[in-house]
Amino acid sequence: MLRSFAIALLMAPIQAFNLSYTNPIIPGWHSDPSCVFVPELDDTFFCTTSSFESFPGFPIYSSKDLLTWKLASYGLNRLEQFPPILTTNNLEFGGMWASTLRFHNGRFYLISTWFNADIYKPGFVLTSTADPYDNDSWQKLLEINPPGDVIDPDLFFDDNGSVVVATSGMPIRACYLDLATGRTSTPWMLWNGTGNSSPESPHIYKKDGYYYLLIAEGGTAIGHATTMARSKTINGTWEPMPHNPLVSNRGTDAYFQTVGHSDLFQDFNGNWWGVALSTRGGPRLYNASIAPMGRETVLYHVSWPEGEWPTASPVTGRMTGPIPMRGNSKNLPGLGPYVGMADVVDFAPGSSVPKNWITWRPLYNASSIQVSPKHTLQIQSSRANLTGDSSFNATNEGINAIFRKQEHTFFNFSVDLHLGFASSSDDKLGVSNFLQQQQQHVNLGVVYLCDEKNELAPYFRFRARSIKAKAPADILEPVPVSWLDGPVRIRIIPDSESVFSFFVAPAARPKEQRLLTSYSTALLTYDGAGTGGLFGIYATTNGNSNHSFEAHVSRWRYLPVAQKIDYDTIIINYEYI
């Protein structure tokens, strides 16, 4: 009797309790989220976010509780999956973005916008896998001809076996898709939205005898909103939700702005949840272009009674909801690491580059950045620097740099640069706070220049580039002679959301650290930017094609210090202060 009762308890649904949680749930640049709940894989949630021109692309995150997320795999992780990603042009909105992730008949399907900036035209791509924890299992990308110049494809598997792709536009349109060939049907019109600009990011759901259409309106900026309509048929008349929008912080002073581009899903208790992109800082900082992390992923609970319309609360930094508590997110398989964790990387021989680090496009030569036997990360210089020049062509060369995302309001990022790498004037090994290739980045590194004796000598050089704010003047200072006996440490520390500072020190004597300069994060933000801030390293001959050099860095640290979730609320990580 007792044994039967115990078994019944184990098999019963686990009660969810209203618990407090904080946003963002996936911090840092994680825009355009799309999520699914998969009971067949041990009741696990999976999300993807936009990757644009970064590589690997299509990051897949997994969680058991919606709050703790681990990098599971990348849907685009091998150049042979889609060779054109190597040579896409230098536009911020190039590459892969606004994906939809769905699970159907034992497989995950991911459909995405592919914007080829060379021809200034969007296309769609599709990949799938049966194992979201295995990079190698993701298939080659199938190119799909979109029905017109449209973006933001959805993927909906209807009960009759048809596959429907909804797309952006006024009106939102839809077409049928052949998963095997990528062929699409003639599109039909769905809904114009509620009258705001830029109807986009559609998702279709079927519930209680209705098709529900969820879209974004107002542009992915301060007027962003999530709205809904429903219809009895997939191509019928759509009835707007009477209390639209479902979620939006437009017209408010809320700390979380730009809320929109949502997706909805259920948990194992049948509770509904929504994810959306959002930007922290409130309207004042947003209008001043202060948003160094860009668009992040936030979570909100949705109440959706049978046959009725859903409702949701406005997104805030601290919210409550029936958080699912089945399983342990700390024991998930996959690539790892967990989102928001520290980087403490000493490059042990035989180790690999951390899986959460990314490059801008695939490296032209995959071996140009690798862990060396010297407890260092070895980087081969590229001819082009981060800004590039008029002769740069991604078909023939790459940019050798590697980054990780800024995931916290306050952090401590540092890396040790080994001197003696140069063989020619203007050879540079540097640290970068990076937003977009060629357009927005702030750099401090060691550059070798000829001194008064016409001998190569190391200098600290600070240089910034921005399309939004006026870039400060370059700074050039000689590396102190007393520091030449070992690596130098470059550190970035925020003073606030709007000001970051570069510090330098001899790595062996960190107490000699001194401030080199501070800069405004407005250099790295602009209204509607798809990406967010990255930190990393690069090596370049600054345009000299007659030689290259090998450089080394060591002791890479990214320490999460604190997360600001409201004007007056900061969550401190006492381990790192």
Coordinates of C-alpha atoms in Angstrom, one line a residue:
M1 CA 0.0 0.0 0.0
L2 CA 2.7 2.5 1.0
R3 CA 4.8 1.4 -2.1
S4 CA 1.8 2.1 -4.4
F5 CA 1.2 5.5 -2.8
A6 CA 4.9 6.4 -3.3
I7 CA 4.8 5.4 -6.9
A8 CA 1.6 7.4 -7.4
L9 CA 3.3 10.4 -5.9
L10 CA 6.3 10.1 -8.3
M11 CA 4.0 9.8 -11.3
A12 CA 1.8 12.7 -10.4
P13 CA 2.3 16.1 -11.9
I14 CA 4.7 18.2 -9.8
Q15 CA 3.0 21.2 -8.3
A16 CA 4.3 24.6 -9.4
F17 CA 4.4 27.4 -6.9
N18 CA 4.4 31.1 -7.6
L19 CA 8.0 32.0 -7.1
S20 CA 9.9 35.2 -7.6
Y21 CA 12.4 35.4 -10.4
T22 CA 14.4 38.0 -12.1
N23 CA 14.8 39.2 -15.7
P24 CA 16.5 38.8 -18.1
I25 CA 16.5 35.0 -17.9
I26 CA 19.1 34.9 -20.7
P27 CA 21.2 38.1 -20.2
G28 CA 23.4 39.9 -22.7
W29 CA 22.9 39.9 -26.4
H30 CA 20.2 37.3 -26.9
S31 CA 17.7 38.9 -29.2
D32 CA 14.6 37.5 -30.9
P33 CA 14.0 34.4 -28.6
S34 CA 12.0 31.4 -29.7
C35 CA 11.4 28.5 -27.3
V36 CA 9.7 25.1 -27.1
F37 CA 8.9 22.7 -24.3
V38 CA 9.8 19.1 -25.1
P39 CA 8.3 16.4 -22.8
E40 CA 10.0 13.7 -24.8
L41 CA 13.4 15.0 -23.7
D42 CA 12.9 14.7 -20.0
D43 CA 10.6 17.8 -19.8
T44 CA 13.2 20.2 -21.0
F45 CA 12.8 23.7 -22.4
F46 CA 14.9 24.8 -25.4
C47 CA 15.4 28.3 -26.7
T48 CA 17.3 29.9 -29.6
T49 CA 18.3 33.5 -30.2
S50 CA 19.6 35.6 -33.2
S51 CA 23.3 35.2 -34.1
F52 CA 23.5 37.6 -37.1
E53 CA 27.1 37.3 -38.5
S54 CA 28.6 35.7 -35.4
F55 CA 29.9 32.1 -35.5
P56 CA 29.0 29.5 -34.4
G57 CA 25.4 30.6 -35.1
F58 CA 21.9 29.6 -33.9
P59 CA 22.8 29.0 -30.2
I60 CA 20.5 26.5 -28.6
Y61 CA 20.0 26.8 -24.8
S62 CA 18.3 24.2 -22.5
S63 CA 16.7 24.5 -19.1
K64 CA 14.6 22.5 -16.7
D65 CA 13.2 25.5 -14.7
L66 CA 13.2 28.4 -17.2
L67 CA 15.7 30.3 -15.1
T68 CA 19.0 28.4 -15.4
W69 CA 20.1 28.0 -19.0
K70 CA 22.9 26.0 -20.5
L71 CA 24.4 26.2 -24.0
A72 CA 23.3 22.9 -25.5
S73 CA 24.6 23.2 -29.1
Y74 CA 24.8 25.5 -32.1
G75 CA 22.5 24.9 -35.0
L76 CA 25.1 26.4 -37.4
N77 CA 28.5 25.2 -36.2
R78 CA 30.3 23.9 -39.4
L79 CA 31.2 26.0 -42.4
E80 CA 30.1 23.1 -44.7
Q81 CA 26.6 23.5 -43.4
F82 CA 26.3 26.9 -45.2
P83 CA 29.5 28.2 -46.9
P84 CA 28.0 31.7 -47.7
I85 CA 28.1 32.6 -44.0
L86 CA 31.9 33.0 -44.4
T87 CA 31.7 35.9 -46.9
T88 CA 28.6 37.8 -45.9
N89 CA 29.2 41.5 -46.2
N90 CA 29.8 44.0 -43.3
L91 CA 26.3 45.1 -42.4
E92 CA 25.0 44.9 -38.8
F93 CA 21.8 43.2 -40.0
G94 CA 23.6 40.6 -42.2
G95 CA 23.6 36.9 -41.4
M96 CA 21.1 34.9 -39.4
W97 CA 18.4 36.3 -37.3
A98 CA 14.8 36.1 -36.1
S99 CA 14.7 32.3 -36.0
T100 CA 11.8 30.0 -34.9
L101 CA 12.5 26.8 -33.1
R102 CA 9.9 24.0 -33.1
F103 CA 9.7 20.3 -32.2
H104 CA 7.7 17.8 -34.3
N105 CA 7.7 14.0 -34.5
G106 CA 10.9 13.6 -32.7
R107 CA 12.9 16.3 -34.5
F108 CA 13.8 19.9 -33.8
Y109 CA 13.4 22.3 -36.7
L110 CA 14.9 25.7 -36.9
I111 CA 13.9 28.2 -39.6
S112 CA 15.6 31.6 -39.9
T113 CA 16.0 34.8 -41.8
W114 CA 19.3 34.7 -43.8
F115 CA 20.1 38.2 -44.9
N116 CA 22.7 38.3 -47.7
A117 CA 24.0 41.8 -47.4
D118 CA 25.9 41.5 -50.7
I119 CA 22.7 41.5 -52.6
Y120 CA 20.7 43.3 -49.9
K121 CA 18.0 40.6 -50.0
P122 CA 16.5 38.3 -47.3
G123 CA 16.2 34.6 -47.7
F124 CA 15.2 31.8 -45.4
V125 CA 17.2 28.7 -44.2
L126 CA 16.1 25.6 -42.4
T127 CA 18.0 23.0 -40.4
S128 CA 17.0 20.2 -38.1
T129 CA 18.2 17.6 -35.6
A130 CA 17.0 14.7 -33.5
D131 CA 19.6 15.5 -30.8
P132 CA 19.8 19.2 -29.7
Y133 CA 22.9 18.4 -27.5
D134 CA 25.0 17.3 -30.5
N135 CA 26.6 19.9 -32.8
D136 CA 27.4 17.3 -35.5
S137 CA 23.7 16.2 -35.7
W138 CA 22.5 19.5 -37.1
Q139 CA 21.9 19.1 -40.8
K140 CA 23.1 21.3 -43.7
L141 CA 21.0 24.4 -44.2
L142 CA 18.3 24.1 -46.7
E143 CA 17.8 27.4 -48.5
I144 CA 14.1 28.5 -48.9
N145 CA 12.9 31.0 -51.4
P146 CA 10.7 33.4 -49.3
P147 CA 7.4 34.6 -50.8
G148 CA 8.7 38.1 -51.4
D149 CA 11.0 40.4 -49.6
V150 CA 9.9 39.2 -46.2
I151 CA 11.6 38.3 -42.9
D152 CA 11.0 36.6 -39.6
P153 CA 9.7 33.1 -40.7
D154 CA 7.5 31.1 -38.4
L155 CA 7.1 27.3 -38.6
F156 CA 3.7 25.8 -37.7
F157 CA 2.9 22.1 -38.0
D158 CA -0.9 21.8 -38.5
D159 CA -3.0 18.8 -37.5
N160 CA -3.6 17.9 -41.2
G161 CA 0.1 17.4 -41.8
S162 CA 0.7 20.7 -43.6
V163 CA 3.6 23.0 -42.7
V164 CA 2.8 26.7 -42.6
V165 CA 5.4 29.5 -42.7
A166 CA 4.1 32.9 -41.6
T167 CA 6.2 36.0 -42.5
S168 CA 6.4 39.6 -41.7
G169 CA 4.7 42.4 -43.6
M170 CA 1.6 44.5 -43.8
P171 CA -0.3 42.3 -43.9
I172 CA 1.4 39.3 -42.2
R173 CA 1.3 36.6 -44.8
A174 CA 1.6 32.8 -44.8
C175 CA 2.5 30.0 -47.2
Y176 CA 2.9 26.3 -47.2
L177 CA 6.3 24.7 -47.1
D178 CA 7.7 21.4 -48.4
L179 CA 10.2 20.4 -45.8
A180 CA 12.1 18.1 -48.2
T181 CA 12.6 20.6 -51.1
G182 CA 12.2 24.0 -49.5
R183 CA 9.5 24.9 -52.0
T184 CA 6.8 27.4 -50.8
S185 CA 3.3 27.9 -52.1
T186 CA 1.6 31.1 -53.2
P187 CA 1.2 33.2 -50.0
W188 CA -2.1 34.3 -48.6
M189 CA -2.8 37.2 -46.3
L190 CA -3.4 36.9 -42.6
W191 CA -3.6 40.1 -40.6
N192 CA -2.5 43.7 -40.7
G193 CA -2.0 44.1 -37.0
T194 CA -3.5 46.8 -34.9
G195 CA -2.3 49.7 -37.0
N196 CA 1.2 50.2 -35.7
S197 CA 4.3 50.1 -37.9
S198 CA 6.4 47.0 -38.8
P199 CA 4.1 44.0 -38.3
E200 CA 6.7 41.2 -38.0
S201 CA 7.9 38.1 -36.0
P202 CA 4.7 36.1 -36.4
H203 CA 4.0 32.8 -34.6
I204 CA 1.0 30.6 -35.1
Y205 CA -0.5 28.4 -32.4
K206 CA -3.6 26.2 -32.4
K207 CA -5.7 26.1 -29.2
D208 CA -9.3 25.3 -28.3
G209 CA -10.5 25.2 -31.9
Y210 CA -8.8 28.5 -32.9
Y211 CA -5.6 29.5 -34.8
Y212 CA -3.9 32.2 -32.8
L213 CA -1.5 34.6 -34.5
L214 CA 1.1 36.4 -32.3
I215 CA 3.1 39.2 -33.9
A216 CA 5.3 42.2 -33.0
E217 CA 4.4 45.8 -33.9
G218 CA 6.0 49.2 -33.6
G219 CA 9.5 48.3 -34.7
T220 CA 12.2 46.7 -32.5
A221 CA 12.7 49.9 -30.5
I222 CA 11.0 51.9 -27.8
G223 CA 7.5 51.5 -29.4
H224 CA 7.7 47.7 -29.6
A225 CA 4.7 45.6 -28.6
T226 CA 3.3 42.0 -28.9
T227 CA -0.2 41.7 -30.3
M228 CA -2.6 38.9 -31.1
A229 CA -5.5 37.8 -33.4
R230 CA -7.4 34.6 -33.9
S231 CA -9.3 32.7 -36.6
K232 CA -11.3 29.5 -36.9
T233 CA -9.3 28.7 -40.1
I234 CA -5.7 29.2 -41.1
N235 CA -6.8 31.4 -44.1
G236 CA -9.9 32.9 -42.7
T237 CA -10.9 36.2 -41.1
W238 CA -8.7 37.2 -38.2
E239 CA -10.3 38.7 -35.1
P240 CA -8.0 41.1 -33.1
M241 CA -7.6 40.5 -29.4
P242 CA -9.8 43.1 -27.6
H243 CA -7.2 44.0 -25.1
N244 CA -4.1 44.2 -27.4
P245 CA -1.2 44.4 -26.8
L246 CA -0.5 41.2 -24.9
V247 CA 2.8 42.8 -23.6
S248 CA 4.5 46.1 -24.2
N249 CA 6.3 48.7 -22.1
R250 CA 5.8 51.5 -24.7
G251 CA 4.9 54.8 -23.3
T252 CA 6.1 53.9 -19.8
D253 CA 9.1 54.8 -17.7
A254 CA 9.8 51.1 -17.1
Y255 CA 13.4 50.0 -16.8
F256 CA 12.8 47.3 -19.4
Q257 CA 12.0 48.8 -22.7
T258 CA 11.5 47.5 -26.3
V259 CA 9.5 44.5 -25.1
G260 CA 8.3 42.5 -28.1
H261 CA 9.2 39.8 -30.6
S262 CA 7.5 37.2 -28.3
D263 CA 7.0 33.5 -28.4
L264 CA 4.6 31.4 -26.3
F265 CA 4.9 27.8 -24.9
Q266 CA 3.6 25.6 -22.2
D267 CA 5.3 23.8 -19.3
F268 CA 4.6 20.3 -18.0
N269 CA 1.8 21.6 -15.8
G270 CA 0.0 23.2 -18.7
N271 CA 1.0 26.7 -17.6
W272 CA 1.7 29.2 -20.4
W273 CA 4.8 31.3 -20.7
G274 CA 6.1 34.0 -23.0
V275 CA 9.6 35.1 -23.9
A276 CA 10.4 38.4 -25.5
L277 CA 13.4 40.6 -26.3
S278 CA 13.9 43.7 -24.2
T279 CA 16.5 46.4 -23.5
R280 CA 17.5 47.5 -20.1
G281 CA 18.0 51.1 -18.9
G282 CA 14.6 52.9 -19.3
P283 CA 13.6 55.4 -22.0
R284 CA 16.1 58.1 -20.9
L285 CA 19.2 55.8 -21.4
Y286 CA 17.6 54.2 -24.5
N287 CA 17.1 57.6 -26.1
A288 CA 20.7 58.5 -25.3
S289 CA 21.8 55.3 -27.0
I290 CA 23.0 53.7 -23.7
A291 CA 22.3 50.0 -24.0
P292 CA 25.6 48.2 -24.1
M293 CA 24.2 44.7 -23.9
G294 CA 21.6 45.3 -26.6
R295 CA 18.5 43.2 -26.7
E296 CA 18.1 40.4 -24.1
T297 CA 15.7 37.6 -23.4
V298 CA 13.0 38.1 -20.8
L299 CA 10.3 35.8 -19.4
Y300 CA 6.7 36.5 -18.4
H301 CA 3.8 34.3 -17.2
V302 CA 0.7 34.1 -19.4
S303 CA -2.8 33.2 -18.2
W304 CA -4.8 31.6 -21.0
P305 CA -8.1 30.0 -20.0
E306 CA -9.8 27.6 -22.3
G307 CA -11.5 29.3 -25.2
E308 CA -10.5 32.8 -24.0
W309 CA -7.8 35.3 -24.8
P310 CA -4.5 35.3 -23.0
T311 CA -3.4 38.0 -20.5
A312 CA 0.1 38.8 -19.2
S313 CA 1.7 41.3 -16.9
P314 CA 4.2 43.9 -18.0
V315 CA 7.8 42.8 -18.1
T316 CA 9.8 44.0 -15.0
G317 CA 13.1 43.0 -13.5
R318 CA 11.5 41.1 -10.7
M319 CA 8.3 39.0 -11.4
T320 CA 6.4 36.0 -10.0
G321 CA 5.0 33.0 -11.7
P322 CA 4.4 29.2 -11.3
I323 CA 8.0 28.3 -12.0
P324 CA 8.3 24.6 -13.0
M325 CA 10.5 22.7 -10.5
R326 CA 11.0 19.3 -12.2
G327 CA 14.5 18.1 -12.6
N328 CA 17.9 19.8 -12.1
S329 CA 19.1 22.4 -14.6
K330 CA 22.6 21.9 -13.2
N331 CA 22.8 18.4 -14.6
L332 CA 21.9 19.1 -18.3
P333 CA 24.0 17.6 -21.1
G334 CA 25.3 19.7 -24.0
L335 CA 28.3 21.9 -24.8
G336 CA 28.0 24.2 -21.8
P337 CA 28.7 26.5 -20.1
Y338 CA 25.8 28.0 -18.3
V339 CA 24.6 31.4 -19.2
G340 CA 25.9 34.1 -16.9
M341 CA 28.8 32.1 -15.5
A342 CA 32.3 33.5 -15.1
D343 CA 35.1 32.8 -17.5
V344 CA 38.2 31.7 -15.6
V345 CA 40.4 30.4 -18.4
D346 CA 44.1 29.6 -18.1
F347 CA 44.4 27.7 -21.4
A348 CA 45.6 24.4 -20.1
P349 CA 47.5 22.4 -22.8
G350 CA 45.1 20.1 -24.6
S351 CA 42.1 22.1 -23.7
S352 CA 39.8 23.8 -26.3
V353 CA 38.5 27.3 -26.7
P354 CA 35.3 27.7 -24.5
K355 CA 32.2 27.0 -26.4
N356 CA 30.4 30.2 -25.5
W357 CA 33.1 32.2 -27.3
I358 CA 32.3 33.4 -30.8
T359 CA 34.0 34.9 -33.9
W360 CA 32.6 37.4 -36.4
R361 CA 31.9 35.1 -39.3
P362 CA 33.8 31.8 -39.3
L363 CA 37.5 32.2 -39.1
Y364 CA 39.0 32.2 -42.6
N365 CA 41.6 29.8 -41.3
A366 CA 40.2 27.7 -38.4
S367 CA 43.6 27.2 -36.9
S368 CA 44.4 30.9 -36.6
I369 CA 43.1 30.9 -33.0
Q370 CA 43.8 27.9 -30.8
V371 CA 45.1 26.9 -27.4
S372 CA 48.8 26.4 -27.4
P373 CA 51.1 24.2 -25.3
K374 CA 52.3 27.3 -23.5
H375 CA 49.2 27.8 -21.3
T376 CA 48.2 30.5 -23.7
L377 CA 45.7 31.2 -26.5
Q378 CA 47.6 31.6 -29.7
I379 CA 46.3 34.0 -32.3
Q380 CA 47.7 34.5 -35.8
S381 CA 47.4 38.1 -37.1
S382 CA 45.1 39.1 -39.9
R383 CA 45.9 41.7 -42.4
A384 CA 42.8 43.6 -41.7
N385 CA 42.0 45.2 -38.3
L386 CA 38.6 45.4 -36.8
T387 CA 37.7 48.5 -38.8
G388 CA 38.9 47.0 -42.1
D389 CA 39.8 49.0 -45.1
S390 CA 38.7 49.6 -48.7
S391 CA 40.5 46.5 -49.9
F392 CA 39.0 44.1 -47.4
N393 CA 37.1 41.3 -48.9
A394 CA 35.7 38.5 -46.8
T395 CA 36.0 36.1 -49.7
N396 CA 39.8 36.3 -49.6
E397 CA 40.7 37.0 -45.9
G398 CA 39.2 37.1 -42.4
I399 CA 39.5 39.1 -39.2
N400 CA 41.2 37.2 -36.5
A401 CA 39.4 38.0 -33.3
I402 CA 37.4 36.1 -30.7
F403 CA 34.8 37.3 -28.2
R404 CA 32.4 36.5 -25.4
K405 CA 29.2 38.3 -24.7
Q406 CA 28.7 40.9 -22.0
E407 CA 26.0 39.4 -19.8
H408 CA 26.1 41.6 -16.7
T409 CA 25.6 45.3 -16.0
F410 CA 28.8 45.2 -13.8
F411 CA 31.6 42.9 -14.5
N412 CA 35.4 42.6 -14.5
F413 CA 37.0 41.6 -17.9
S414 CA 40.7 41.1 -18.2
V415 CA 43.3 39.3 -20.3
D416 CA 47.1 39.2 -20.2
L417 CA 48.9 40.1 -23.5
H418 CA 52.4 38.7 -24.1
L419 CA 54.9 41.1 -25.5
G420 CA 57.5 40.6 -28.2
F421 CA 55.2 39.5 -30.9
A422 CA 55.9 42.2 -33.5
S423 CA 58.1 42.0 -36.6
S424 CA 57.0 45.2 -38.2
S425 CA 55.7 48.7 -37.3
D426 CA 52.0 48.8 -36.6
D427 CA 51.7 45.2 -35.5
K428 CA 49.0 45.1 -32.8
L429 CA 47.6 42.7 -30.3
G430 CA 44.6 44.2 -28.6
V431 CA 41.5 43.9 -26.4
S432 CA 38.2 45.1 -27.9
N433 CA 34.7 46.0 -26.7
F434 CA 33.0 45.2 -29.9
L435 CA 29.5 45.7 -31.4
Q436 CA 29.7 45.4 -35.1
Q437 CA 32.5 44.7 -37.6
Q438 CA 33.8 47.9 -39.2
Q439 CA 31.3 50.1 -37.6
Q440 CA 31.3 50.2 -33.8
H441 CA 34.1 49.0 -31.5
V442 CA 36.4 50.4 -28.8
N443 CA 39.9 49.0 -28.6
L444 CA 43.0 49.1 -26.4
G445 CA 46.1 47.1 -27.2
V446 CA 49.8 47.0 -27.6
V447 CA 51.1 48.2 -30.9
Y448 CA 54.7 48.2 -31.9
L449 CA 56.0 51.5 -33.5
C450 CA 59.5 52.8 -34.3
D451 CA 60.9 54.9 -31.4
E452 CA 63.5 57.7 -31.6
K453 CA 66.2 55.1 -32.2
N454 CA 64.2 53.7 -35.1
E455 CA 63.7 50.5 -33.1
L456 CA 60.4 48.8 -32.6
A457 CA 59.0 49.6 -29.1
P458 CA 55.6 48.7 -27.5
Y459 CA 52.9 51.4 -27.0
F460 CA 49.5 51.3 -25.5
R461 CA 47.1 52.5 -28.2
F462 CA 43.4 53.3 -27.5
R463 CA 41.2 53.8 -30.5
A464 CA 37.4 53.9 -31.0
R465 CA 35.1 53.8 -34.0
S466 CA 31.3 54.5 -33.9
I467 CA 28.5 55.4 -36.3
K468 CA 26.4 56.8 -33.5
A469 CA 28.5 58.9 -31.2
K470 CA 31.6 61.1 -31.8
A471 CA 34.6 58.9 -31.3
P472 CA 37.2 60.2 -28.8
A473 CA 40.7 61.0 -29.9
D474 CA 43.3 58.2 -30.1
I475 CA 45.6 57.7 -27.1
L476 CA 49.2 56.6 -27.5
E477 CA 51.5 55.9 -24.5
P478 CA 54.7 53.9 -24.3
V479 CA 54.5 50.7 -22.3
P480 CA 56.7 51.5 -19.2
V481 CA 60.1 50.0 -19.4
S482 CA 59.7 48.4 -16.0
W483 CA 56.7 46.4 -17.4
L484 CA 58.6 44.8 -20.3
D485 CA 59.7 41.8 -18.2
G486 CA 56.4 39.9 -18.8
P487 CA 52.8 40.1 -20.0
V488 CA 50.7 43.2 -19.5
R489 CA 47.2 43.0 -18.3
I490 CA 44.3 45.0 -19.8
R491 CA 41.1 45.3 -17.9
I492 CA 37.7 46.7 -18.6
I493 CA 35.5 47.7 -15.7
P494 CA 32.2 49.6 -15.8
D495 CA 31.8 52.8 -13.8
S496 CA 28.1 52.7 -14.7
E497 CA 25.8 51.5 -17.5
S498 CA 27.0 54.5 -19.5
V499 CA 30.8 54.6 -18.8
F500 CA 33.4 51.8 -19.0
S501 CA 37.1 52.2 -18.2
F502 CA 40.3 50.6 -19.5
F503 CA 43.0 49.8 -16.9
V504 CA 46.5 48.6 -17.6
A505 CA 49.1 46.8 -15.3
P506 CA 52.1 44.5 -15.4
A507 CA 50.5 41.0 -15.1
A508 CA 53.1 40.0 -12.4
R509 CA 52.4 43.2 -10.3
P510 CA 48.6 43.9 -10.6
K511 CA 48.8 46.4 -7.8
E512 CA 50.5 48.8 -10.2
Q513 CA 47.3 49.0 -12.2
R514 CA 46.4 52.4 -13.5
L515 CA 43.5 54.0 -15.4
L516 CA 44.4 54.6 -19.1
T517 CA 41.0 56.0 -20.2
S518 CA 37.3 55.8 -19.9
Y519 CA 34.7 55.8 -22.7
S520 CA 30.9 56.2 -23.2
T521 CA 29.0 53.1 -24.1
A522 CA 27.0 55.2 -26.5
L523 CA 29.9 54.4 -28.8
L524 CA 28.5 50.9 -28.9
T525 CA 24.8 51.3 -29.1
Y526 CA 22.2 52.6 -31.5
D527 CA 18.4 52.5 -31.9
G528 CA 17.4 49.2 -33.2
A529 CA 20.8 47.5 -33.2
G530 CA 20.4 43.8 -33.5
T531 CA 23.5 42.8 -31.6
G532 CA 25.0 43.7 -28.2
G533 CA 28.4 44.2 -26.6
L534 CA 31.2 41.6 -26.8
F535 CA 34.6 41.5 -25.2
G536 CA 37.6 39.8 -26.7
I537 CA 41.0 40.0 -28.4
Y538 CA 42.3 40.5 -31.9
A539 CA 45.7 40.6 -33.7
T540 CA 46.4 42.5 -36.9
T541 CA 49.2 43.9 -39.0
N542 CA 47.0 46.9 -39.7
G543 CA 46.9 46.5 -43.5
N544 CA 50.4 45.1 -44.0
S545 CA 50.1 42.1 -46.3
N546 CA 53.8 41.4 -46.5
H547 CA 54.0 39.5 -43.2
S548 CA 52.0 38.0 -40.4
F549 CA 52.8 37.3 -36.7
E550 CA 51.9 34.9 -34.0
A551 CA 50.8 36.4 -30.7
H552 CA 49.8 34.9 -27.3
V553 CA 47.4 35.9 -24.5
S554 CA 46.8 34.2 -21.2
R555 CA 44.7 34.4 -18.0
W556 CA 41.4 35.3 -19.5
R557 CA 38.8 36.4 -16.9
Y558 CA 35.2 37.5 -17.2
L559 CA 33.8 37.9 -13.7
P560 CA 30.1 38.6 -13.1
V561 CA 29.9 41.3 -10.5
A562 CA 26.3 42.6 -10.4
Q563 CA 23.1 42.7 -12.4
K564 CA 20.9 45.9 -12.5
I565 CA 17.3 44.9 -12.9
D566 CA 15.6 48.2 -12.1
Y567 CA 16.5 51.9 -11.5
D568 CA 17.1 51.2 -7.7
T569 CA 17.7 47.4 -7.7
I570 CA 21.1 45.8 -8.2
I571 CA 21.7 42.1 -7.6
I572 CA 25.3 41.7 -6.4
N573 CA 27.4 38.6 -6.8
Y574 CA 29.5 38.8 -3.7
E575 CA 31.9 36.1 -4.9
Y576 CA 33.4 38.6 -7.3
I577 CA 33.5 42.0 -5.5

